[in-house]
Amino acid sequence: MNAYLYAMQEKSFPPAFEQRMRSQLGDAWNAFANIHSTDSPISIRLNSQKTGAQPIDLLSTPDMHSKIPWTENGYYLKQRPSFTLDPSFHAGAYYVQEASSMLLEQAIKQCVGNHEVVRTLDLCAAPGGKSTHLLSLLSKDSLVVSNEVIRSRATILAENIMKWGYSNVVVTNNDPEDFQRLNGFFDLMVVDAPCSGEGLFRKDAEAMKEWSVDNANLCSLRQQRILHDIWPALKEDGLIIYSTCTYNPEENANNLRKFLEEHDAEIVPLQLDKAWGIEALSIGYQCFPHQVQGEGFYLAVLRKKEAQPGARLRVAKNVFHKPVKLLADYQQWMTPADQTFLQFKDYLLALPASLTIEMEFLASLLKIVSAGTTLGTVKHTKLIPDHALALSIYLNKESFPSIEVDKEEAIAYLRKDVFWKEGLTKGFSSIQYKGFTLGWVNVLDNRLNNLYPAEWRIRMAANS
Ligand code: SAM
């Protein structure tokens, strides 16, 4: 039996989808259909601020990986490892992300660069693939507002942002229309829109079961509404990077064509190497799984040409305060000099000094889930270091004693198991695994208080 027939016995495409794709793809239909009977590629993107030039275990032998051509730090893995049992995964050394969606990198490199200071909104951000990528690509003075409308998903997003370790980011939990309070504020918006998910059919058979013509049409209308809602918050000459993981023109090029009829904007072309196999459409670019090593993905860049008055950053009442006097020498806990420290309730936050006014402005208008890096919790005049500080790319490792652990001990730590090592200094110490900080312990007289966040604890045994 040929691969296509076999695959179709396992999972059948919805007939209306198949009919449209056959006419969209013509002769390429068989190649497209057959690829759905193969395994999805596994890929990761390194956090170069944490890994530096040091390769992580997963990439330690060249035959275990190859580079994703349109990225600097993206790699395919030959097989799927247990990410849960890799301590460097929990340290934020890399993000597990589908390869095609890393095409965002080309849009940023070609249209923004890494020297500009840009106010960025990642509107549909959970679980955090695009936001962590943006943080790696943009200048460190740029602001990234990473937003997710669904509260439970915003919590997951905040965790992934914390692991990535940057401080120029705020996680929000708002509806797209809430951004109309920020007219003319953003230079760049990424709209990785909720879609009918056709591009994920190989990876996720459930997406295929949930697909219907009606649902795809609903998605298209929702995407139009989202673009309409956030448009006023974009500056004149600002950019929108619009993407979906679907092939349906109604959710992609046709949607943008309609938008261009109603708004003064232009499409910004990208230069993509032909050898990558990414198809240039009348509007935007499409990754097909039979042409690239990745799933289905669509991306286009728009520039706003309409006049748009800029935002005035006025704040009636400050949300953040100057920190109370603390015994801890906390300013030494982070390395760069340009961080500023602000207090919110009992939390001491660190963020780039240049972004203080923006943070105040956003906090007065949006529902904030996290802002900057939480350095610690204020207890009277003491400061208890926060897990976010352990994961920060700015942690000054010299300011705390550290405990080196091997893989088994690292997993015991991540499971919140009790463990003990001789010759430790009393007080807060960081746990180090191969140069990556995993978190904190408090060393007492004859035991370690494991401070790994209970809700993040791994539940797998080391040898599973
Ligand atoms: N950008 C994410 C990443 O790279 O990890 C993936 C985003 S996913 C394709 C789309 C997101 O849009 C989901 O997290 C979903 O909860 C959110 N969403 C759903 N309905 C929405 C709406 N009406 N407005 C804005 N976002 C919505």
Tab-separated table of C-alpha atoms and ligand atoms in Angstrom:
chain	number	residue	atom	x	y	z
A	1	MET	CA	0.000	0.000	0.000
A	2	ASN	CA	1.457	3.402	-0.823
A	3	ALA	CA	2.249	5.838	1.955
A	4	TYR	CA	-0.601	8.183	1.045
A	5	LEU	CA	-3.298	5.470	1.188
A	6	TYR	CA	-1.864	4.181	4.450
A	7	ALA	CA	-1.830	7.650	5.975
A	8	MET	CA	-5.373	8.306	4.881
A	9	GLN	CA	-6.604	5.151	6.651
A	10	GLU	CA	-5.071	6.526	9.843
A	11	LYS	CA	-6.270	10.088	9.482
A	12	SER	CA	-8.489	11.369	6.692
A	13	PHE	CA	-8.444	14.953	5.625
A	14	PRO	CA	-11.840	16.664	5.891
A	15	PRO	CA	-13.324	16.409	2.340
A	16	ALA	CA	-13.861	20.178	1.939
A	17	PHE	CA	-10.259	20.816	2.990
A	18	GLU	CA	-8.968	18.177	0.562
A	19	GLN	CA	-11.007	19.622	-2.288
A	20	ARG	CA	-9.667	23.142	-1.719
A	21	MET	CA	-6.072	21.993	-1.270
A	22	ARG	CA	-6.215	19.847	-4.423
A	23	SER	CA	-7.200	22.880	-6.467
A	24	GLN	CA	-4.748	25.158	-4.617
A	25	LEU	CA	-1.794	22.764	-5.043
A	26	GLY	CA	-2.539	21.039	-8.378
A	27	ASP	CA	0.201	18.464	-9.109
A	28	ALA	CA	1.804	19.008	-5.715
A	29	TRP	CA	-1.246	17.561	-3.917
A	30	ASN	CA	0.196	14.016	-3.666
A	31	ALA	CA	3.479	15.240	-2.211
A	32	PHE	CA	1.526	17.374	0.277
A	33	ALA	CA	-0.773	14.484	1.250
A	34	ASN	CA	2.073	11.954	1.520
A	35	ILE	CA	4.122	14.115	3.852
A	36	HIS	CA	1.306	13.778	6.389
A	37	SER	CA	2.263	10.135	6.885
A	38	THR	CA	5.788	11.083	8.025
A	39	ASP	CA	6.871	12.260	11.473
A	40	SER	CA	6.965	15.966	12.214
A	41	PRO	CA	10.469	17.413	12.473
A	42	ILE	CA	11.599	18.218	16.038
A	43	SER	CA	13.266	21.579	16.455
A	44	ILE	CA	14.586	23.894	19.134
A	45	ARG	CA	15.843	27.469	19.267
A	46	LEU	CA	18.772	28.264	21.540
A	47	ASN	CA	18.790	31.118	24.019
A	48	SER	CA	22.217	32.402	22.968
A	49	GLN	CA	22.357	34.753	25.980
A	50	LYS	CA	22.464	31.655	28.150
A	51	THR	CA	24.255	29.120	25.975
A	52	GLY	CA	26.912	31.486	24.543
A	53	ALA	CA	29.308	29.510	22.410
A	54	GLN	CA	28.942	26.465	24.669
A	55	PRO	CA	26.855	23.775	22.957
A	56	ILE	CA	24.142	22.203	25.100
A	57	ASP	CA	23.977	18.401	25.579
A	58	LEU	CA	21.269	18.000	22.932
A	59	LEU	CA	23.558	19.367	20.239
A	60	SER	CA	26.763	17.805	21.503
A	61	THR	CA	27.310	15.548	18.478
A	62	PRO	CA	26.935	16.953	14.961
A	63	ASP	CA	24.921	13.971	13.698
A	64	MET	CA	22.210	14.718	16.263
A	65	HIS	CA	21.164	17.942	14.600
A	66	SER	CA	21.258	20.292	11.647
A	67	LYS	CA	20.666	24.010	11.390
A	68	ILE	CA	17.299	25.526	10.390
A	69	PRO	CA	18.407	27.575	7.365
A	70	TRP	CA	16.382	30.754	8.015
A	71	THR	CA	17.582	31.060	11.626
A	72	GLU	CA	20.778	31.731	13.499
A	73	ASN	CA	20.013	29.655	16.588
A	74	GLY	CA	17.380	27.172	15.394
A	75	TYR	CA	18.228	23.453	15.092
A	76	TYR	CA	16.481	20.279	14.014
A	77	LEU	CA	17.033	17.291	16.299
A	78	LYS	CA	17.318	13.787	14.857
A	79	GLN	CA	14.934	12.395	17.455
A	80	ARG	CA	12.666	13.658	20.191
A	81	PRO	CA	14.479	13.571	23.541
A	82	SER	CA	12.738	13.774	26.913
A	83	PHE	CA	12.834	17.549	27.302
A	84	THR	CA	11.362	17.159	30.799
A	85	LEU	CA	14.450	15.239	31.897
A	86	ASP	CA	16.898	17.758	30.425
A	87	PRO	CA	17.854	20.254	33.181
A	88	SER	CA	19.016	22.865	30.635
A	89	PHE	CA	15.462	22.962	29.217
A	90	HIS	CA	14.204	24.091	32.655
A	91	ALA	CA	16.990	26.664	32.834
A	92	GLY	CA	15.680	28.320	29.644
A	93	ALA	CA	18.706	27.338	27.547
A	94	TYR	CA	16.398	26.669	24.580
A	95	TYR	CA	12.762	26.756	23.478
A	96	VAL	CA	11.110	23.841	21.687
A	97	GLN	CA	9.553	25.441	18.617
A	98	GLU	CA	8.233	24.411	15.255
A	99	ALA	CA	10.787	25.315	12.539
A	100	SER	CA	8.542	27.124	10.002
A	101	SER	CA	7.292	29.541	12.637
A	102	MET	CA	10.881	30.689	13.169
A	103	LEU	CA	10.512	32.487	9.824
A	104	LEU	CA	9.638	35.475	12.007
A	105	GLU	CA	13.415	35.916	12.279
A	106	GLN	CA	13.700	36.927	8.619
A	107	ALA	CA	10.939	39.514	8.976
A	108	ILE	CA	12.649	41.067	12.016
A	109	LYS	CA	16.145	40.987	10.536
A	110	GLN	CA	15.034	42.444	7.204
A	111	CYS	CA	12.510	45.017	8.445
A	112	VAL	CA	13.696	46.062	11.912
A	113	GLY	CA	17.264	44.947	12.688
A	114	ASN	CA	18.770	44.649	16.144
A	115	HIS	CA	19.906	48.254	16.682
A	116	GLU	CA	16.572	50.041	16.558
A	117	VAL	CA	14.735	50.620	19.830
A	118	VAL	CA	11.192	49.506	19.155
A	119	ARG	CA	8.018	49.253	21.199
A	120	THR	CA	6.635	45.874	20.249
A	121	LEU	CA	3.333	44.149	20.868
A	122	ASP	CA	3.094	40.377	20.504
A	123	LEU	CA	-0.689	40.242	20.597
A	124	CYS	CA	-1.451	36.496	20.596
A	125	ALA	CA	1.611	35.370	22.465
A	126	ALA	CA	0.977	32.161	24.450
A	127	PRO	CA	2.806	29.883	24.936
A	128	GLY	CA	5.659	32.241	24.027
A	129	GLY	CA	7.489	31.008	20.916
A	130	LYS	CA	7.348	34.338	19.061
A	131	SER	CA	7.880	36.482	22.176
A	132	THR	CA	11.039	34.638	23.257
A	133	HIS	CA	12.252	34.828	19.664
A	134	LEU	CA	11.540	38.583	19.547
A	135	LEU	CA	13.448	39.109	22.791
A	136	SER	CA	16.473	37.373	21.267
A	137	LEU	CA	16.264	39.346	18.020
A	138	LEU	CA	15.453	42.903	19.126
A	139	SER	CA	17.767	45.328	20.905
A	140	LYS	CA	17.738	44.987	24.705
A	141	ASP	CA	16.324	48.531	25.093
A	142	SER	CA	13.305	47.603	23.026
A	143	LEU	CA	10.079	46.931	24.865
A	144	VAL	CA	8.181	43.701	24.265
A	145	VAL	CA	4.550	43.595	25.408
A	146	SER	CA	3.694	39.927	25.348
A	147	ASN	CA	-0.084	39.588	25.486
A	148	GLU	CA	-2.440	36.645	25.775
A	149	VAL	CA	-6.210	37.022	26.089
A	150	ILE	CA	-6.873	33.655	27.773
A	151	ARG	CA	-5.886	33.905	31.456
A	152	SER	CA	-4.684	30.295	31.923
A	153	ARG	CA	-2.538	30.579	28.802
A	154	ALA	CA	-1.164	33.934	30.002
A	155	THR	CA	0.186	32.125	33.095
A	156	ILE	CA	2.043	29.614	30.902
A	157	LEU	CA	3.302	32.496	28.771
A	158	ALA	CA	4.661	34.300	31.855
A	159	GLU	CA	6.512	31.118	32.904
A	160	ASN	CA	8.167	30.775	29.509
A	161	ILE	CA	9.064	34.463	29.462
A	162	MET	CA	10.601	34.106	32.924
A	163	LYS	CA	12.678	31.136	31.762
A	164	TRP	CA	13.987	33.127	28.801
A	165	GLY	CA	15.421	35.604	31.338
A	166	TYR	CA	14.996	39.076	29.759
A	167	SER	CA	13.846	42.168	31.666
A	168	ASN	CA	12.585	44.369	28.763
A	169	VAL	CA	9.246	42.572	28.669
A	170	VAL	CA	5.807	42.861	30.185
A	171	VAL	CA	3.245	40.058	30.058
A	172	THR	CA	-0.357	41.243	29.784
A	173	ASN	CA	-3.754	39.567	29.735
A	174	ASN	CA	-5.912	41.780	27.542
A	175	ASP	CA	-8.443	41.599	24.759
A	176	PRO	CA	-7.211	43.066	21.420
A	177	GLU	CA	-9.667	45.989	21.688
A	178	ASP	CA	-8.077	47.057	25.012
A	179	PHE	CA	-5.049	48.201	23.001
A	180	GLN	CA	-7.130	51.038	21.576
A	181	ARG	CA	-6.222	52.822	24.823
A	182	LEU	CA	-2.658	52.966	23.486
A	183	ASN	CA	-3.191	54.878	20.249
A	184	GLY	CA	0.012	55.375	18.266
A	185	PHE	CA	2.175	53.624	20.891
A	186	PHE	CA	3.740	50.661	19.062
A	187	ASP	CA	6.396	50.561	16.325
A	188	LEU	CA	5.888	46.866	15.699
A	189	MET	CA	3.078	44.392	16.210
A	190	VAL	CA	3.199	40.641	15.800
A	191	VAL	CA	-0.190	39.049	15.228
A	192	ASP	CA	0.245	35.279	15.280
A	193	ALA	CA	-3.468	34.908	14.891
A	194	PRO	CA	-5.704	32.123	16.249
A	195	CYS	CA	-6.525	30.132	13.103
A	196	SER	CA	-8.078	26.926	11.789
A	197	GLY	CA	-4.722	25.158	12.289
A	198	GLU	CA	-4.521	23.373	8.916
A	199	GLY	CA	-0.746	23.615	8.984
A	200	LEU	CA	-0.637	21.482	12.122
A	201	PHE	CA	-2.616	18.499	10.773
A	202	ARG	CA	0.506	16.294	10.661
A	203	LYS	CA	1.543	17.161	14.225
A	204	ASP	CA	-1.886	17.168	15.782
A	205	ALA	CA	-4.615	14.901	14.451
A	206	GLU	CA	-7.100	16.633	16.802
A	207	ALA	CA	-6.721	19.845	14.750
A	208	MET	CA	-8.029	17.855	11.776
A	209	LYS	CA	-11.077	16.622	13.739
A	210	GLU	CA	-11.954	20.169	14.808
A	211	TRP	CA	-11.636	21.621	11.306
A	212	SER	CA	-14.758	22.671	9.397
A	213	VAL	CA	-15.562	25.231	6.700
A	214	ASP	CA	-17.665	27.141	9.217
A	215	ASN	CA	-14.833	27.203	11.728
A	216	ALA	CA	-12.335	28.414	9.115
A	217	ASN	CA	-14.773	31.204	8.147
A	218	LEU	CA	-15.197	32.158	11.797
A	219	CYS	CA	-11.414	32.300	12.154
A	220	SER	CA	-11.174	34.614	9.161
A	221	LEU	CA	-13.756	37.006	10.651
A	222	ARG	CA	-12.028	36.911	14.034
A	223	GLN	CA	-8.667	37.714	12.422
A	224	GLN	CA	-10.192	40.702	10.599
A	225	ARG	CA	-11.656	41.971	13.861
A	226	ILE	CA	-8.313	41.567	15.655
A	227	LEU	CA	-6.438	43.562	12.988
A	228	HIS	CA	-9.108	46.249	13.037
A	229	ASP	CA	-9.008	46.474	16.859
A	230	ILE	CA	-5.273	46.939	17.227
A	231	TRP	CA	-4.672	49.150	14.176
A	232	PRO	CA	-4.948	52.506	16.044
A	233	ALA	CA	-2.242	51.412	18.514
A	234	LEU	CA	0.315	51.213	15.669
A	235	LYS	CA	2.395	54.305	14.855
A	236	GLU	CA	2.485	55.761	11.360
A	237	ASP	CA	5.143	53.775	9.448
A	238	GLY	CA	4.883	51.035	12.066
A	239	LEU	CA	4.900	47.359	11.042
A	240	ILE	CA	2.530	44.449	11.551
A	241	ILE	CA	3.904	40.946	11.127
A	242	TYR	CA	0.833	38.820	10.526
A	243	SER	CA	1.072	35.038	10.661
A	244	THR	CA	-1.070	31.913	10.895
A	245	CYS	CA	-0.422	28.184	10.738
A	246	THR	CA	-2.934	27.648	7.978
A	247	TYR	CA	-3.105	27.513	4.154
A	248	ASN	CA	-6.600	28.903	3.778
A	249	PRO	CA	-6.369	32.126	1.677
A	250	GLU	CA	-9.427	33.485	3.528
A	251	GLU	CA	-7.353	33.547	6.717
A	252	ASN	CA	-4.200	34.746	4.985
A	253	ALA	CA	-3.734	36.726	1.751
A	254	ASN	CA	-7.464	37.410	1.167
A	255	ASN	CA	-7.840	38.722	4.698
A	256	LEU	CA	-4.930	41.102	4.214
A	257	ARG	CA	-6.184	42.156	0.781
A	258	LYS	CA	-9.495	43.138	2.363
A	259	PHE	CA	-7.631	44.986	5.088
A	260	LEU	CA	-5.575	46.925	2.517
A	261	GLU	CA	-8.771	47.998	0.742
A	262	GLU	CA	-9.999	49.612	3.953
A	263	HIS	CA	-6.756	50.954	5.436
A	264	ASP	CA	-3.794	52.916	4.187
A	265	ALA	CA	-1.029	50.330	4.385
A	266	GLU	CA	1.474	48.588	2.132
A	267	ILE	CA	2.903	45.097	1.977
A	268	VAL	CA	6.619	44.852	2.757
A	269	PRO	CA	8.394	42.205	0.659
A	270	LEU	CA	11.035	39.877	2.132
A	271	GLN	CA	14.077	38.397	0.404
A	272	LEU	CA	13.943	34.660	1.041
A	273	ASP	CA	16.526	32.243	-0.341
A	274	LYS	CA	14.829	30.111	-3.044
A	275	ALA	CA	16.656	27.043	-1.738
A	276	TRP	CA	14.618	27.240	1.486
A	277	GLY	CA	11.498	26.161	-0.419
A	278	ILE	CA	9.229	28.869	1.024
A	279	GLU	CA	6.610	29.976	-1.492
A	280	ALA	CA	6.032	33.670	-2.288
A	281	LEU	CA	2.268	34.285	-2.718
A	282	SER	CA	0.538	37.366	-4.135
A	283	ILE	CA	0.582	38.647	-0.545
A	284	GLY	CA	2.892	37.015	1.981
A	285	TYR	CA	4.869	33.773	2.194
A	286	GLN	CA	3.772	30.198	2.765
A	287	CYS	CA	5.670	27.232	4.197
A	288	PHE	CA	4.281	23.910	2.956
A	289	PRO	CA	5.417	20.756	4.798
A	290	HIS	CA	6.317	18.965	1.555
A	291	GLN	CA	8.634	21.846	0.561
A	292	VAL	CA	10.277	22.832	3.854
A	293	GLN	CA	11.350	20.778	6.845
A	294	GLY	CA	8.579	22.142	9.023
A	295	GLU	CA	4.813	22.482	9.292
A	296	GLY	CA	2.381	24.741	7.412
A	297	PHE	CA	2.871	28.427	8.206
A	298	TYR	CA	1.960	31.766	6.625
A	299	LEU	CA	3.605	35.153	7.222
A	300	ALA	CA	3.257	38.648	5.761
A	301	VAL	CA	4.534	42.097	6.750
A	302	LEU	CA	2.443	45.285	6.474
A	303	ARG	CA	3.525	48.895	6.945
A	304	LYS	CA	1.023	51.515	8.120
A	305	LYS	CA	0.923	54.573	5.860
A	306	GLU	CA	-1.963	56.322	7.610
A	307	ALA	CA	-1.340	59.414	9.749
A	308	GLN	CA	-1.571	58.417	13.399
A	309	PRO	CA	-1.101	60.812	16.313
A	310	GLY	CA	1.535	59.443	18.719
A	311	ALA	CA	0.719	58.312	22.251
A	312	ARG	CA	1.242	60.724	25.190
A	313	LEU	CA	2.656	58.771	28.071
A	314	ARG	CA	0.688	60.438	30.857
A	315	VAL	CA	0.051	58.534	34.057
A	316	ALA	CA	-2.413	59.786	36.678
A	317	LYS	CA	-1.101	57.617	39.511
A	318	ASN	CA	2.104	55.572	39.613
A	319	VAL	CA	1.703	51.811	40.020
A	320	PHE	CA	5.373	51.174	40.861
A	321	HIS	CA	7.238	52.823	43.745
A	322	LYS	CA	10.797	53.485	44.780
A	323	PRO	CA	11.986	50.454	46.762
A	324	VAL	CA	11.839	50.599	50.558
A	325	LYS	CA	15.253	50.592	52.283
A	326	LEU	CA	16.578	47.053	52.175
A	327	LEU	CA	19.479	45.354	53.921
A	328	ALA	CA	20.361	43.308	50.854
A	329	ASP	CA	22.943	44.656	48.438
A	330	TYR	CA	20.451	43.843	45.690
A	331	GLN	CA	21.870	46.217	43.091
A	332	GLN	CA	24.825	43.835	42.826
A	333	TRP	CA	22.543	40.864	42.142
A	334	MET	CA	22.350	41.808	38.461
A	335	THR	CA	25.203	42.634	36.137
A	336	PRO	CA	24.276	45.533	33.838
A	337	ALA	CA	24.311	49.007	35.315
A	338	ASP	CA	21.343	50.247	33.302
A	339	GLN	CA	18.647	48.309	35.190
A	340	THR	CA	16.320	50.246	37.424
A	341	PHE	CA	14.637	48.804	40.517
A	342	LEU	CA	11.007	49.456	41.322
A	343	GLN	CA	8.697	48.034	43.931
A	344	PHE	CA	5.208	46.691	43.249
A	345	LYS	CA	3.457	45.531	46.454
A	346	ASP	CA	6.039	43.166	48.059
A	347	TYR	CA	7.932	42.518	44.855
A	348	LEU	CA	11.102	44.206	43.779
A	349	LEU	CA	11.301	44.402	39.995
A	350	ALA	CA	14.223	45.104	37.696
A	351	LEU	CA	13.820	46.571	34.227
A	352	PRO	CA	15.874	48.626	31.784
A	353	ALA	CA	16.052	52.180	33.163
A	354	SER	CA	15.078	53.560	29.760
A	355	LEU	CA	11.699	51.777	29.923
A	356	THR	CA	10.455	53.046	33.302
A	357	ILE	CA	7.972	55.533	31.873
A	358	GLU	CA	6.606	53.032	29.352
A	359	MET	CA	6.116	50.425	32.093
A	360	GLU	CA	4.197	52.913	34.267
A	361	PHE	CA	2.063	53.886	31.295
A	362	LEU	CA	1.247	50.270	30.396
A	363	ALA	CA	0.547	49.325	34.008
A	364	SER	CA	-1.999	52.136	34.235
A	365	LEU	CA	-3.911	50.881	31.170
A	366	LEU	CA	-3.494	47.116	30.887
A	367	LYS	CA	-3.886	43.961	32.982
A	368	ILE	CA	-0.309	43.145	33.905
A	369	VAL	CA	0.691	39.540	34.636
A	370	SER	CA	4.410	40.259	35.053
A	371	ALA	CA	6.706	43.214	34.388
A	372	GLY	CA	10.475	43.100	33.979
A	373	THR	CA	12.346	40.592	36.135
A	374	THR	CA	11.194	39.956	39.688
A	375	LEU	CA	14.365	40.272	41.712
A	376	GLY	CA	12.870	39.194	44.998
A	377	THR	CA	10.136	39.450	47.623
A	378	VAL	CA	10.455	42.101	50.306
A	379	LYS	CA	10.084	40.708	53.853
A	380	HIS	CA	10.475	43.631	56.304
A	381	THR	CA	13.959	44.863	55.383
A	382	LYS	CA	15.096	41.580	53.853
A	383	LEU	CA	14.848	40.548	50.231
A	384	ILE	CA	14.243	36.887	49.337
A	385	PRO	CA	15.656	36.180	45.841
A	386	ASP	CA	12.996	35.210	43.326
A	387	HIS	CA	13.109	32.294	40.894
A	388	ALA	CA	13.001	34.856	38.060
A	389	LEU	CA	16.362	36.219	39.219
A	390	ALA	CA	17.882	32.734	39.016
A	391	LEU	CA	16.685	32.487	35.421
A	392	SER	CA	17.681	36.023	34.463
A	393	ILE	CA	20.319	36.532	31.782
A	394	TYR	CA	21.531	39.398	34.013
A	395	LEU	CA	22.046	37.342	37.200
A	396	ASN	CA	25.405	38.186	38.722
A	397	LYS	CA	26.445	34.657	39.673
A	398	GLU	CA	29.220	36.060	41.871
A	399	SER	CA	26.760	37.606	44.297
A	400	PHE	CA	25.575	34.249	45.703
A	401	PRO	CA	27.415	31.038	46.605
A	402	SER	CA	26.697	28.331	44.028
A	403	ILE	CA	26.275	24.571	44.221
A	404	GLU	CA	27.368	22.518	41.201
A	405	VAL	CA	25.132	19.516	40.570
A	406	ASP	CA	25.318	16.560	38.196
A	407	LYS	CA	22.347	15.452	36.063
A	408	GLU	CA	20.892	13.136	38.704
A	409	GLU	CA	21.105	15.812	41.399
A	410	ALA	CA	19.701	18.409	38.989
A	411	ILE	CA	16.649	16.224	38.386
A	412	ALA	CA	16.260	15.615	42.120
A	413	TYR	CA	16.316	19.406	42.566
A	414	LEU	CA	13.734	19.934	39.803
A	415	ARG	CA	11.520	17.269	41.399
A	416	LYS	CA	11.827	19.200	44.669
A	417	ASP	CA	13.308	16.092	46.284
A	418	VAL	CA	15.406	16.455	49.410
A	419	PHE	CA	19.148	16.225	48.842
A	420	TRP	CA	22.272	17.242	50.726
A	421	LYS	CA	25.893	18.043	49.869
A	422	GLU	CA	28.797	18.547	52.244
A	423	GLY	CA	30.729	21.789	52.787
A	424	LEU	CA	28.020	24.338	51.892
A	425	THR	CA	27.803	27.980	52.969
A	426	LYS	CA	24.683	28.913	54.962
A	427	GLY	CA	22.115	31.114	53.248
A	428	PHE	CA	20.795	31.408	49.685
A	429	SER	CA	22.808	29.539	47.043
A	430	SER	CA	22.140	29.003	43.360
A	431	ILE	CA	22.022	25.529	41.821
A	432	GLN	CA	24.291	25.286	38.766
A	433	TYR	CA	24.089	22.570	36.141
A	434	LYS	CA	26.760	22.795	33.411
A	435	GLY	CA	26.842	26.581	33.706
A	436	PHE	CA	23.039	26.997	33.722
A	437	THR	CA	21.292	28.282	36.835
A	438	LEU	CA	18.337	26.097	37.806
A	439	GLY	CA	17.085	27.965	40.900
A	440	TRP	CA	17.709	28.602	44.585
A	441	VAL	CA	18.172	26.652	47.774
A	442	ASN	CA	18.432	28.021	51.287
A	443	VAL	CA	21.214	26.201	53.147
A	444	LEU	CA	20.324	25.691	56.817
A	445	ASP	CA	22.349	23.951	59.580
A	446	ASN	CA	21.952	20.401	58.351
A	447	ARG	CA	19.511	20.552	55.475
A	448	LEU	CA	18.745	22.319	52.212
A	449	ASN	CA	15.486	24.144	51.703
A	450	ASN	CA	14.670	23.472	48.053
A	451	LEU	CA	13.134	26.711	46.697
A	452	TYR	CA	12.227	25.426	43.221
A	453	PRO	CA	8.639	26.643	42.497
A	454	ALA	CA	6.242	23.899	43.625
A	455	GLU	CA	3.957	24.404	40.614
A	456	TRP	CA	6.866	23.804	38.187
A	457	ARG	CA	8.115	20.646	39.901
A	458	ILE	CA	8.753	17.780	37.450
A	459	ARG	CA	6.923	14.587	38.240
A	460	MET	CA	8.927	12.130	36.133
A	461	ALA	CA	11.559	9.798	37.577
A	462	ALA	CA	15.156	10.412	36.416
A	463	ASN	CA	15.313	7.044	34.622
A	464	SER	CA	11.930	7.170	32.817
B	1	SAM	N1	2.390	33.211	19.176
B	1	SAM	C1	2.302	31.980	19.954
B	1	SAM	C2	3.655	31.295	19.955
B	1	SAM	O1	4.437	31.518	19.023
B	1	SAM	O2	3.939	30.551	20.910
B	1	SAM	C3	1.194	31.089	19.443
B	1	SAM	C4	-0.135	31.796	19.360
B	1	SAM	S1	-1.491	30.830	18.910
B	1	SAM	C5	-1.269	30.591	17.217
B	1	SAM	C6	-2.790	31.984	18.949
B	1	SAM	C7	-3.104	32.555	20.333
B	1	SAM	O3	-4.190	33.485	20.180
B	1	SAM	C8	-3.559	31.541	21.364
B	1	SAM	O4	-2.741	31.610	22.500
B	1	SAM	C9	-4.987	31.953	21.695
B	1	SAM	O5	-5.307	31.774	23.045
B	1	SAM	C10	-5.016	33.411	21.334
B	1	SAM	N2	-6.358	33.904	20.994
B	1	SAM	C11	-7.510	33.187	20.885
B	1	SAM	N3	-8.553	34.004	20.585
B	1	SAM	C12	-8.046	35.243	20.505
B	1	SAM	C13	-8.632	36.516	20.235
B	1	SAM	N4	-9.920	36.636	19.977
B	1	SAM	N5	-7.817	37.579	20.248
B	1	SAM	C14	-6.509	37.458	20.482
B	1	SAM	N6	-5.904	36.285	20.745
B	1	SAM	C15	-6.663	35.186	20.752
